Amino acid sequence: MIAPDLETGIATLRELIDRARAVLPFTGAGISTECGIPDFRSPGGLWTKNRPIPFDEFLASQEMRNEAWRRRFAMEDKFAAARPGRGHLALASLYRIGKTPAVVTQNIDNLHQSSGIAPEHVVELHGNNTYALCLDCATRYELAWVKDKLSACGGQAPDCPDCGGPIKSATVSFGQAMPEHAMRRAEELTLACDLFLAVGSSLVVWPAAGFPLLAKRNGARLVIINREATEFDGVADLVVREDIGTVLAPLIVH
């Protein structure tokens, strides 16, 4: 069912949530756009301005590593200033009242954690952009350290002082292996829920996009909240093509 208007969409969503035992939110970039973080694919999105740097190019080229970090710090003001939006706060409310055991997200912005959901209950399929890791020994580095090294070395991306490996933001790039633990946890949560909320995701990035179908095939109700149509709208129990924050704001409990 595609909601004919905002009011019907909100009312039907509330009814489905009230009847559900375990609600699993699955979030994409659309939930964070009202927080000032641009998405990737829409007109004016990040990938319309810069071609994403594939993982193999990052590994093979010092120049590409330099460029990756230049882009990250060019976006620093937007990421640093971002605060959880109405969608994040609504999902955090469901978490606090026990309706939602965890959130699965494609986002890398740390806003679910900032909204009050415990870090161990935020399953990050594409990693986190607020710190860095050595790709060889997995040592964690804070962004301030990376920024200082870049500045001191004229924009050259630093290597790990411990092992000499390349240091990358803790995100998953094209061609990089998905995090096994996060994927397993997302699958477990998907199979355990009876209501799956796909929020702000274009549902085109695989394998993450497979979770809504897995939930539906396992007997869960499927709700898709996204401004644009997705290829899974036809199998969803409810589709709401309205502003995400406006749709979810009535769920916020202070």
mmCIF file of C-alpha atoms in Angstrom:
data_model
loop_
_atom_site.group_PDB
_atom_site.id
_atom_site.type_symbol
_atom_site.label_atom_id
_atom_site.label_comp_id
_atom_site.label_asym_id
_atom_site.label_seq_id
_atom_site.Cartn_x
_atom_site.Cartn_y
_atom_site.Cartn_z
ATOM 1 C CA MET A 1 0.000 0.000 0.000
ATOM 2 C CA ILE A 2 1.293 3.427 -0.976
ATOM 3 C CA ALA A 3 -0.042 5.941 1.520
ATOM 4 C CA PRO A 4 -2.318 8.382 -0.325
ATOM 5 C CA ASP A 5 -1.384 11.259 1.990
ATOM 6 C CA LEU A 6 0.807 12.116 4.960
ATOM 7 C CA GLU A 7 -1.895 11.692 7.583
ATOM 8 C CA THR A 8 -2.833 8.209 6.382
ATOM 9 C CA GLY A 9 0.803 7.231 6.245
ATOM 10 C CA ILE A 10 1.485 8.350 9.814
ATOM 11 C CA ALA A 11 -1.656 6.693 11.171
ATOM 12 C CA THR A 12 -0.979 3.379 9.416
ATOM 13 C CA LEU A 13 2.633 3.399 10.535
ATOM 14 C CA ARG A 14 1.592 4.004 14.141
ATOM 15 C CA GLU A 15 -0.854 1.102 13.948
ATOM 16 C CA LEU A 16 1.778 -1.269 12.569
ATOM 17 C CA ILE A 17 4.273 -0.255 15.264
ATOM 18 C CA ASP A 18 1.694 -0.660 18.056
ATOM 19 C CA ARG A 19 0.922 -4.191 16.861
ATOM 20 C CA ALA A 20 4.551 -5.203 16.401
ATOM 21 C CA ARG A 21 6.611 -7.161 18.898
ATOM 22 C CA ALA A 22 10.060 -6.265 17.519
ATOM 23 C CA VAL A 23 10.618 -3.330 15.167
ATOM 24 C CA LEU A 24 13.870 -3.240 13.208
ATOM 25 C CA PRO A 25 14.782 0.116 11.651
ATOM 26 C CA PHE A 26 17.109 -0.024 8.659
ATOM 27 C CA THR A 27 18.351 3.440 7.778
ATOM 28 C CA GLY A 28 20.037 5.090 4.819
ATOM 29 C CA ALA A 29 21.319 8.536 3.925
ATOM 30 C CA GLY A 30 17.846 10.046 3.637
ATOM 31 C CA ILE A 31 17.358 10.107 7.394
ATOM 32 C CA SER A 32 20.382 12.388 7.812
ATOM 33 C CA THR A 33 19.807 14.962 5.083
ATOM 34 C CA GLU A 34 17.793 17.216 7.402
ATOM 35 C CA CYS A 35 20.852 17.202 9.683
ATOM 36 C CA GLY A 36 22.914 18.904 6.971
ATOM 37 C CA ILE A 37 24.661 15.785 5.673
ATOM 38 C CA PRO A 38 24.172 15.422 1.896
ATOM 39 C CA ASP A 39 23.307 12.042 0.477
ATOM 40 C CA PHE A 40 25.218 10.301 -2.275
ATOM 41 C CA ARG A 41 23.037 9.649 -5.304
ATOM 42 C CA SER A 42 20.525 12.494 -5.463
ATOM 43 C CA PRO A 43 21.133 15.549 -7.663
ATOM 44 C CA GLY A 44 23.792 17.551 -5.891
ATOM 45 C CA GLY A 45 24.799 14.533 -3.814
ATOM 46 C CA LEU A 46 28.382 13.687 -2.977
ATOM 47 C CA TRP A 47 28.850 11.218 -5.829
ATOM 48 C CA THR A 48 27.605 13.700 -8.438
ATOM 49 C CA LYS A 49 30.519 15.972 -7.472
ATOM 50 C CA ASN A 50 33.282 13.423 -6.882
ATOM 51 C CA ARG A 51 33.635 9.916 -8.237
ATOM 52 C CA PRO A 52 33.954 7.573 -5.262
ATOM 53 C CA ILE A 53 37.445 6.164 -4.758
ATOM 54 C CA PRO A 54 37.359 2.338 -4.977
ATOM 55 C CA PHE A 55 39.183 0.368 -2.308
ATOM 56 C CA ASP A 56 41.781 -1.064 -4.681
ATOM 57 C CA GLU A 57 42.713 2.431 -5.868
ATOM 58 C CA PHE A 58 43.021 3.619 -2.272
ATOM 59 C CA LEU A 59 45.417 0.774 -1.528
ATOM 60 C CA ALA A 60 47.447 1.139 -4.707
ATOM 61 C CA SER A 61 47.956 4.883 -4.845
ATOM 62 C CA GLN A 62 49.376 7.376 -2.378
ATOM 63 C CA GLU A 63 47.694 10.052 -4.471
ATOM 64 C CA MET A 64 44.290 8.433 -3.995
ATOM 65 C CA ARG A 65 44.872 8.120 -0.243
ATOM 66 C CA ASN A 66 45.768 11.800 -0.126
ATOM 67 C CA GLU A 67 42.619 12.671 -2.077
ATOM 68 C CA ALA A 68 40.400 10.494 0.130
ATOM 69 C CA TRP A 69 41.554 12.314 3.249
ATOM 70 C CA ARG A 70 41.328 15.701 1.537
ATOM 71 C CA ARG A 71 37.652 14.978 0.768
ATOM 72 C CA ARG A 72 36.993 13.783 4.291
ATOM 73 C CA PHE A 73 38.322 16.918 5.905
ATOM 74 C CA ALA A 74 36.651 19.141 3.292
ATOM 75 C CA MET A 75 33.380 17.772 4.721
ATOM 76 C CA GLU A 76 34.500 18.090 8.332
ATOM 77 C CA ASP A 77 32.378 21.133 9.152
ATOM 78 C CA LYS A 78 29.195 19.438 7.938
ATOM 79 C CA PHE A 79 29.887 16.213 9.825
ATOM 80 C CA ALA A 80 31.038 17.953 13.010
ATOM 81 C CA ALA A 81 28.020 20.275 13.103
ATOM 82 C CA ALA A 82 25.440 17.560 12.454
ATOM 83 C CA ARG A 83 23.046 16.673 15.249
ATOM 84 C CA PRO A 84 20.399 13.925 15.297
ATOM 85 C CA GLY A 85 17.271 14.858 13.376
ATOM 86 C CA ARG A 86 13.639 14.036 14.026
ATOM 87 C CA GLY A 87 14.000 10.633 12.401
ATOM 88 C CA HIS A 88 16.923 9.673 14.622
ATOM 89 C CA LEU A 89 15.111 10.886 17.738
ATOM 90 C CA ALA A 90 11.973 8.964 16.816
ATOM 91 C CA LEU A 91 13.885 5.708 16.380
ATOM 92 C CA ALA A 92 15.717 6.365 19.653
ATOM 93 C CA SER A 93 12.306 6.710 21.318
ATOM 94 C CA LEU A 94 11.259 3.291 20.005
ATOM 95 C CA TYR A 95 14.541 1.929 21.341
ATOM 96 C CA ARG A 96 14.000 3.429 24.813
ATOM 97 C CA ILE A 97 10.510 1.980 25.184
ATOM 98 C CA GLY A 98 11.723 -1.476 24.174
ATOM 99 C CA LYS A 99 10.073 -1.728 20.757
ATOM 100 C CA THR A 100 13.376 -1.650 18.912
ATOM 101 C CA PRO A 101 16.279 -3.869 20.027
ATOM 102 C CA ALA A 102 18.787 -2.270 17.648
ATOM 103 C CA VAL A 103 19.165 -0.210 14.493
ATOM 104 C CA VAL A 104 20.828 -1.418 11.297
ATOM 105 C CA THR A 105 22.276 1.435 9.282
ATOM 106 C CA GLN A 106 24.060 2.097 6.020
ATOM 107 C CA ASN A 107 25.091 5.491 7.396
ATOM 108 C CA ILE A 108 28.557 6.401 8.623
ATOM 109 C CA ASP A 109 27.723 9.599 10.534
ATOM 110 C CA ASN A 110 27.382 8.308 14.132
ATOM 111 C CA LEU A 111 24.036 10.118 14.550
ATOM 112 C CA HIS A 112 22.146 7.084 15.853
ATOM 113 C CA GLN A 113 24.655 6.825 18.693
ATOM 114 C CA SER A 114 24.322 10.554 19.329
ATOM 115 C CA SER A 115 20.537 10.190 19.512
ATOM 116 C CA GLY A 116 20.802 7.886 22.516
ATOM 117 C CA ILE A 117 21.059 4.394 21.072
ATOM 118 C CA ALA A 118 23.888 2.435 22.701
ATOM 119 C CA PRO A 119 26.808 1.919 20.286
ATOM 120 C CA GLU A 120 26.589 -1.847 20.667
ATOM 121 C CA HIS A 121 23.002 -1.655 19.378
ATOM 122 C CA VAL A 122 23.882 0.310 16.225
ATOM 123 C CA VAL A 123 24.854 -2.155 13.505
ATOM 124 C CA GLU A 124 26.960 -0.234 10.996
ATOM 125 C CA LEU A 125 27.035 -2.028 7.651
ATOM 126 C CA HIS A 126 29.230 0.582 5.979
ATOM 127 C CA GLY A 127 31.386 1.562 8.926
ATOM 128 C CA ASN A 128 31.869 4.881 10.718
ATOM 129 C CA ASN A 129 33.373 8.124 9.453
ATOM 130 C CA THR A 130 34.276 9.595 12.846
ATOM 131 C CA TYR A 131 37.554 7.713 13.337
ATOM 132 C CA ALA A 132 40.208 5.857 11.344
ATOM 133 C CA LEU A 133 41.803 2.411 11.310
ATOM 134 C CA CYS A 134 45.038 0.929 10.074
ATOM 135 C CA LEU A 135 44.058 -1.518 7.350
ATOM 136 C CA ASP A 136 46.852 -3.922 8.311
ATOM 137 C CA CYS A 137 46.880 -4.066 12.130
ATOM 138 C CA ALA A 138 43.478 -2.469 12.911
ATOM 139 C CA THR A 139 44.949 0.129 15.292
ATOM 140 C CA ARG A 140 42.434 2.939 15.816
ATOM 141 C CA TYR A 141 43.390 6.553 15.134
ATOM 142 C CA GLU A 142 41.357 9.636 15.949
ATOM 143 C CA LEU A 143 40.697 12.102 13.150
ATOM 144 C CA ALA A 144 42.513 14.931 14.929
ATOM 145 C CA TRP A 145 45.711 12.851 14.808
ATOM 146 C CA VAL A 146 45.260 12.178 11.075
ATOM 147 C CA LYS A 147 44.568 15.855 10.400
ATOM 148 C CA ASP A 148 47.720 16.912 12.253
ATOM 149 C CA LYS A 149 49.833 14.439 10.274
ATOM 150 C CA LEU A 150 48.325 15.589 6.973
ATOM 151 C CA SER A 151 49.093 19.186 7.827
ATOM 152 C CA ALA A 152 52.646 18.401 8.904
ATOM 153 C CA CYS A 153 53.358 16.396 5.729
ATOM 154 C CA GLY A 154 51.892 18.770 3.161
ATOM 155 C CA GLY A 155 48.682 16.793 2.599
ATOM 156 C CA GLN A 156 50.274 13.341 2.404
ATOM 157 C CA ALA A 157 48.163 10.669 4.050
ATOM 158 C CA PRO A 158 49.995 9.083 6.999
ATOM 159 C CA ASP A 159 50.838 5.417 7.404
ATOM 160 C CA CYS A 160 50.522 3.491 10.653
ATOM 161 C CA PRO A 161 53.452 4.228 12.990
ATOM 162 C CA ASP A 162 53.175 0.703 14.415
ATOM 163 C CA CYS A 163 53.200 -1.426 11.269
ATOM 164 C CA GLY A 164 53.481 0.911 8.284
ATOM 165 C CA GLY A 165 50.047 -0.008 6.930
ATOM 166 C CA PRO A 166 47.700 2.478 5.242
ATOM 167 C CA ILE A 167 45.305 4.386 7.483
ATOM 168 C CA LYS A 168 41.728 4.827 6.262
ATOM 169 C CA SER A 169 38.534 6.216 7.718
ATOM 170 C CA ALA A 170 36.639 3.336 9.317
ATOM 171 C CA THR A 171 34.172 3.144 6.453
ATOM 172 C CA VAL A 172 33.510 0.538 3.774
ATOM 173 C CA SER A 173 34.535 1.647 0.283
ATOM 174 C CA PHE A 174 33.485 0.191 -3.055
ATOM 175 C CA GLY A 175 35.281 -3.100 -3.483
ATOM 176 C CA GLN A 176 36.056 -3.451 0.215
ATOM 177 C CA ALA A 177 34.746 -6.493 2.075
ATOM 178 C CA MET A 178 31.618 -5.945 4.133
ATOM 179 C CA PRO A 179 32.132 -6.326 7.903
ATOM 180 C CA GLU A 180 31.303 -9.945 8.661
ATOM 181 C CA HIS A 181 30.158 -9.443 12.249
ATOM 182 C CA ALA A 182 27.843 -6.556 11.320
ATOM 183 C CA MET A 183 26.320 -8.525 8.439
ATOM 184 C CA ARG A 184 25.685 -11.545 10.656
ATOM 185 C CA ARG A 185 24.147 -9.370 13.372
ATOM 186 C CA ALA A 186 21.937 -7.593 10.820
ATOM 187 C CA GLU A 187 20.719 -10.939 9.498
ATOM 188 C CA GLU A 188 19.925 -12.179 13.019
ATOM 189 C CA LEU A 189 17.977 -9.013 13.815
ATOM 190 C CA THR A 190 16.134 -9.169 10.495
ATOM 191 C CA LEU A 191 15.004 -12.735 11.092
ATOM 192 C CA ALA A 192 13.905 -11.885 14.654
ATOM 193 C CA CYS A 193 11.747 -8.859 13.809
ATOM 194 C CA ASP A 194 8.091 -8.775 12.864
ATOM 195 C CA LEU A 195 8.190 -5.208 11.498
ATOM 196 C CA PHE A 196 11.019 -3.977 9.292
ATOM 197 C CA LEU A 197 11.262 -0.206 8.756
ATOM 198 C CA ALA A 198 13.389 0.814 5.765
ATOM 199 C CA VAL A 199 13.963 4.530 6.297
ATOM 200 C CA GLY A 200 15.729 6.850 3.879
ATOM 201 C CA SER A 201 17.415 4.148 1.846
ATOM 202 C CA SER A 202 17.344 3.869 -1.931
ATOM 203 C CA LEU A 203 17.650 0.086 -1.437
ATOM 204 C CA VAL A 204 20.027 -0.304 -4.363
ATOM 205 C CA VAL A 205 23.310 -1.040 -2.552
ATOM 206 C CA TRP A 206 23.794 -4.773 -2.164
ATOM 207 C CA PRO A 207 24.167 -6.898 -0.139
ATOM 208 C CA ALA A 208 22.643 -4.526 2.442
ATOM 209 C CA ALA A 209 19.543 -4.008 0.290
ATOM 210 C CA GLY A 210 18.684 -7.678 0.683
ATOM 211 C CA PHE A 211 17.600 -7.334 4.300
ATOM 212 C CA PRO A 212 14.109 -5.886 3.601
ATOM 213 C CA LEU A 213 13.340 -8.832 1.320
ATOM 214 C CA LEU A 214 14.704 -11.281 3.880
ATOM 215 C CA ALA A 215 12.402 -9.809 6.520
ATOM 216 C CA LYS A 216 9.381 -9.933 4.232
ATOM 217 C CA ARG A 217 10.044 -13.535 3.195
ATOM 218 C CA ASN A 218 10.366 -14.448 6.863
ATOM 219 C CA GLY A 219 6.871 -13.156 7.589
ATOM 220 C CA ALA A 220 7.603 -9.654 8.866
ATOM 221 C CA ARG A 221 5.659 -6.597 7.766
ATOM 222 C CA LEU A 222 7.707 -4.234 5.594
ATOM 223 C CA VAL A 223 7.415 -0.444 5.701
ATOM 224 C CA ILE A 224 9.404 1.807 3.349
ATOM 225 C CA ILE A 225 9.701 5.509 4.182
ATOM 226 C CA ASN A 226 11.580 7.346 1.454
ATOM 227 C CA ARG A 227 11.005 10.448 -0.643
ATOM 228 C CA GLU A 228 11.757 8.550 -3.852
ATOM 229 C CA ALA A 229 10.340 5.267 -5.122
ATOM 230 C CA THR A 230 12.338 2.078 -4.557
ATOM 231 C CA GLU A 231 12.274 -1.203 -6.428
ATOM 232 C CA PHE A 232 10.801 -2.918 -3.374
ATOM 233 C CA ASP A 233 7.739 -0.672 -3.050
ATOM 234 C CA GLY A 234 5.579 -3.305 -4.705
ATOM 235 C CA VAL A 235 6.164 -5.879 -1.963
ATOM 236 C CA ALA A 236 5.945 -3.483 1.000
ATOM 237 C CA ASP A 237 2.951 -3.428 3.332
ATOM 238 C CA LEU A 238 3.229 0.350 3.577
ATOM 239 C CA VAL A 239 5.120 2.914 1.498
ATOM 240 C CA VAL A 240 5.252 6.523 2.662
ATOM 241 C CA ARG A 241 6.820 8.915 0.132
ATOM 242 C CA GLU A 242 6.960 11.957 2.377
ATOM 243 C CA ASP A 243 9.567 13.892 4.341
ATOM 244 C CA ILE A 244 11.152 11.390 6.729
ATOM 245 C CA GLY A 245 11.405 13.699 9.727
ATOM 246 C CA THR A 246 7.777 14.747 9.388
ATOM 247 C CA VAL A 247 6.585 11.144 9.134
ATOM 248 C CA LEU A 248 8.541 9.949 12.168
ATOM 249 C CA ALA A 249 8.293 13.017 14.423
ATOM 250 C CA PRO A 250 5.001 11.875 16.060
ATOM 251 C CA LEU A 251 6.890 8.880 17.477
ATOM 252 C CA ILE A 252 9.276 11.062 19.507
ATOM 253 C CA VAL A 253 8.825 10.591 23.249
ATOM 254 C CA HIS A 254 10.668 13.053 25.489
#
